[in-house]
Amino acid sequence: PAKDIAFPDSVVSMLRGDLGQSPGGWPPALQKKALKGEKSITVRPGSLLKPADLKASRKDIETKLERKL
């Protein structure tokens, strides 16, 4: 409908693709209404994350714990 609907953040996140894509996708009209012009994620969400620097994380933890791991 032409009526403005306030979607919960969790629903917007789901329709944006933050949790991945549903088989067959979401109804385009619903997705457009919920995202209000925001682009949806069309790839695996994890592929958008930067690689973890495990060596730096380990060093940081060792510094905080004041001992080697």
Short mmCIF file of N, CA and C in Angstrom, two decimals:
data_model
loop_
_atom_site.label_atom_id
_atom_site.label_comp_id
_atom_site.label_asym_id
_atom_site.label_seq_id
_atom_site.Cartn_x
_atom_site.Cartn_y
_atom_site.Cartn_z
N PRO A 1 0.83 -1.21 0.00
CA PRO A 1 0.00 0.00 0.00
C PRO A 1 0.86 1.26 0.00
N ALA A 2 0.24 2.36 -0.31
CA ALA A 2 0.93 3.65 -0.34
C ALA A 2 1.19 4.17 1.06
N LYS A 3 0.65 3.52 2.06
CA LYS A 3 0.79 3.92 3.45
C LYS A 3 2.24 3.71 3.92
N ASP A 4 2.77 4.67 4.69
CA ASP A 4 4.12 4.56 5.23
C ASP A 4 4.09 3.62 6.44
N ILE A 5 5.00 2.65 6.44
CA ILE A 5 5.06 1.67 7.52
C ILE A 5 6.43 1.75 8.18
N ALA A 6 6.45 1.75 9.51
CA ALA A 6 7.71 1.75 10.25
C ALA A 6 8.10 0.30 10.52
N PHE A 7 9.16 -0.16 9.85
CA PHE A 7 9.64 -1.53 10.05
C PHE A 7 10.65 -1.55 11.19
N PRO A 8 10.63 -2.59 12.03
CA PRO A 8 11.65 -2.73 13.07
C PRO A 8 13.03 -2.87 12.43
N ASP A 9 14.07 -2.43 13.13
CA ASP A 9 15.44 -2.52 12.60
C ASP A 9 15.80 -3.95 12.22
N SER A 10 15.30 -4.92 12.98
CA SER A 10 15.63 -6.32 12.68
C SER A 10 15.06 -6.75 11.33
N VAL A 11 13.88 -6.26 10.99
CA VAL A 11 13.26 -6.60 9.71
C VAL A 11 14.00 -5.91 8.57
N VAL A 12 14.36 -4.64 8.77
CA VAL A 12 15.13 -3.91 7.76
C VAL A 12 16.45 -4.61 7.51
N SER A 13 17.11 -5.03 8.58
CA SER A 13 18.38 -5.74 8.47
C SER A 13 18.22 -7.04 7.68
N MET A 14 17.16 -7.78 7.96
CA MET A 14 16.91 -9.03 7.26
C MET A 14 16.63 -8.78 5.78
N LEU A 15 15.80 -7.79 5.47
CA LEU A 15 15.46 -7.49 4.08
C LEU A 15 16.64 -6.88 3.32
N ARG A 16 17.56 -6.23 4.04
CA ARG A 16 18.76 -5.66 3.41
C ARG A 16 19.72 -6.78 3.01
N GLY A 17 19.67 -7.90 3.73
CA GLY A 17 20.54 -9.02 3.42
C GLY A 17 21.65 -9.22 4.43
N ASP A 18 21.56 -8.56 5.58
CA ASP A 18 22.59 -8.68 6.62
C ASP A 18 22.74 -10.12 7.11
N LEU A 19 21.67 -10.90 6.99
CA LEU A 19 21.69 -12.29 7.44
C LEU A 19 21.86 -13.26 6.27
N GLY A 20 22.08 -12.72 5.09
CA GLY A 20 22.15 -13.54 3.88
C GLY A 20 20.88 -13.33 3.06
N GLN A 21 20.76 -14.09 2.00
CA GLN A 21 19.61 -13.95 1.12
C GLN A 21 18.68 -15.15 1.30
N SER A 22 17.39 -14.87 1.20
CA SER A 22 16.43 -15.97 1.28
C SER A 22 16.37 -16.65 -0.10
N PRO A 23 16.08 -17.94 -0.14
CA PRO A 23 15.95 -18.61 -1.43
C PRO A 23 14.86 -17.92 -2.26
N GLY A 24 15.20 -17.48 -3.43
CA GLY A 24 14.22 -16.79 -4.28
C GLY A 24 14.13 -15.30 -4.01
N GLY A 25 14.79 -14.82 -2.97
CA GLY A 25 14.79 -13.39 -2.66
C GLY A 25 13.53 -12.94 -1.95
N TRP A 26 13.50 -11.66 -1.63
CA TRP A 26 12.34 -11.05 -0.96
C TRP A 26 11.46 -10.39 -2.01
N PRO A 27 10.18 -10.21 -1.72
CA PRO A 27 9.33 -9.49 -2.66
C PRO A 27 9.90 -8.08 -2.88
N PRO A 28 10.20 -7.72 -4.14
CA PRO A 28 10.85 -6.44 -4.42
C PRO A 28 10.10 -5.23 -3.85
N ALA A 29 8.78 -5.24 -3.91
CA ALA A 29 8.01 -4.09 -3.40
C ALA A 29 8.19 -3.94 -1.89
N LEU A 30 8.18 -5.06 -1.17
CA LEU A 30 8.37 -5.03 0.28
C LEU A 30 9.78 -4.56 0.63
N GLN A 31 10.76 -5.09 -0.09
CA GLN A 31 12.16 -4.73 0.14
C GLN A 31 12.37 -3.23 -0.12
N LYS A 32 11.81 -2.73 -1.20
CA LYS A 32 11.95 -1.30 -1.55
C LYS A 32 11.32 -0.42 -0.47
N LYS A 33 10.15 -0.82 0.01
CA LYS A 33 9.45 -0.04 1.03
C LYS A 33 10.22 -0.04 2.35
N ALA A 34 10.75 -1.18 2.74
CA ALA A 34 11.46 -1.29 4.02
C ALA A 34 12.82 -0.60 3.98
N LEU A 35 13.53 -0.70 2.85
CA LEU A 35 14.88 -0.14 2.76
C LEU A 35 14.89 1.35 2.45
N LYS A 36 13.79 1.89 1.96
CA LYS A 36 13.67 3.33 1.69
C LYS A 36 14.86 3.88 0.91
N GLY A 37 15.18 3.22 -0.21
CA GLY A 37 16.25 3.69 -1.08
C GLY A 37 17.63 3.14 -0.76
N GLU A 38 17.78 2.49 0.37
CA GLU A 38 19.07 1.90 0.75
C GLU A 38 19.32 0.67 -0.11
N LYS A 39 20.57 0.44 -0.48
CA LYS A 39 20.93 -0.72 -1.31
C LYS A 39 20.91 -1.99 -0.47
N SER A 40 20.52 -3.08 -1.11
CA SER A 40 20.57 -4.37 -0.42
C SER A 40 21.91 -5.05 -0.68
N ILE A 41 22.26 -5.97 0.18
CA ILE A 41 23.50 -6.74 0.04
C ILE A 41 23.19 -7.93 -0.85
N THR A 42 23.96 -8.09 -1.92
CA THR A 42 23.69 -9.17 -2.87
C THR A 42 24.77 -10.24 -2.86
N VAL A 43 25.73 -10.11 -1.96
CA VAL A 43 26.79 -11.11 -1.81
C VAL A 43 26.72 -11.69 -0.40
N ARG A 44 27.53 -12.70 -0.13
CA ARG A 44 27.58 -13.26 1.22
C ARG A 44 28.05 -12.17 2.17
N PRO A 45 27.29 -11.82 3.22
CA PRO A 45 27.65 -10.72 4.10
C PRO A 45 29.06 -10.81 4.68
N GLY A 46 29.52 -12.00 5.00
CA GLY A 46 30.86 -12.18 5.55
C GLY A 46 31.97 -11.78 4.59
N SER A 47 31.68 -11.80 3.29
CA SER A 47 32.70 -11.43 2.31
C SER A 47 33.00 -9.93 2.34
N LEU A 48 32.17 -9.15 3.00
CA LEU A 48 32.37 -7.71 3.09
C LEU A 48 33.23 -7.30 4.29
N LEU A 49 33.51 -8.26 5.18
CA LEU A 49 34.33 -7.97 6.36
C LEU A 49 35.81 -7.93 5.99
N LYS A 50 36.55 -7.06 6.66
CA LYS A 50 37.99 -7.03 6.42
C LYS A 50 38.63 -8.23 7.13
N PRO A 51 39.73 -8.72 6.60
CA PRO A 51 40.39 -9.88 7.22
C PRO A 51 40.83 -9.56 8.66
N ALA A 52 40.74 -10.56 9.51
CA ALA A 52 41.16 -10.40 10.91
C ALA A 52 42.67 -10.49 11.00
N ASP A 53 43.27 -9.62 11.81
CA ASP A 53 44.71 -9.65 12.07
C ASP A 53 44.91 -10.38 13.39
N LEU A 54 45.02 -11.70 13.31
CA LEU A 54 45.08 -12.52 14.52
C LEU A 54 46.37 -12.29 15.31
N LYS A 55 47.47 -12.00 14.63
CA LYS A 55 48.73 -11.74 15.33
C LYS A 55 48.60 -10.48 16.18
N ALA A 56 48.01 -9.43 15.62
CA ALA A 56 47.83 -8.19 16.36
C ALA A 56 46.86 -8.39 17.52
N SER A 57 45.80 -9.16 17.29
CA SER A 57 44.83 -9.44 18.35
C SER A 57 45.48 -10.21 19.49
N ARG A 58 46.30 -11.20 19.14
CA ARG A 58 47.00 -12.00 20.16
C ARG A 58 47.92 -11.11 20.98
N LYS A 59 48.67 -10.23 20.30
CA LYS A 59 49.60 -9.33 21.00
C LYS A 59 48.83 -8.40 21.94
N ASP A 60 47.70 -7.89 21.48
CA ASP A 60 46.88 -7.00 22.29
C ASP A 60 46.37 -7.72 23.54
N ILE A 61 45.90 -8.94 23.37
CA ILE A 61 45.41 -9.72 24.52
C ILE A 61 46.54 -10.03 25.50
N GLU A 62 47.71 -10.41 24.96
CA GLU A 62 48.85 -10.70 25.83
C GLU A 62 49.26 -9.47 26.63
N THR A 63 49.19 -8.30 26.00
CA THR A 63 49.52 -7.05 26.69
C THR A 63 48.52 -6.80 27.82
N LYS A 64 47.24 -6.99 27.53
CA LYS A 64 46.21 -6.77 28.54
C LYS A 64 46.30 -7.77 29.69
N LEU A 65 46.62 -9.01 29.37
CA LEU A 65 46.72 -10.05 30.40
C LEU A 65 48.07 -10.07 31.11
N GLU A 66 49.02 -9.37 30.52
CA GLU A 66 50.40 -9.31 31.03
C GLU A 66 51.01 -10.71 31.12
N ARG A 67 50.74 -11.54 30.11
CA ARG A 67 51.33 -12.88 30.02
C ARG A 67 51.21 -13.38 28.59
N LYS A 68 52.04 -14.37 28.27
CA LYS A 68 52.00 -14.99 26.94
C LYS A 68 50.84 -15.97 26.86
N LEU A 69 50.30 -16.11 25.69
CA LEU A 69 49.23 -17.09 25.46
C LEU A 69 49.80 -18.31 24.78
#
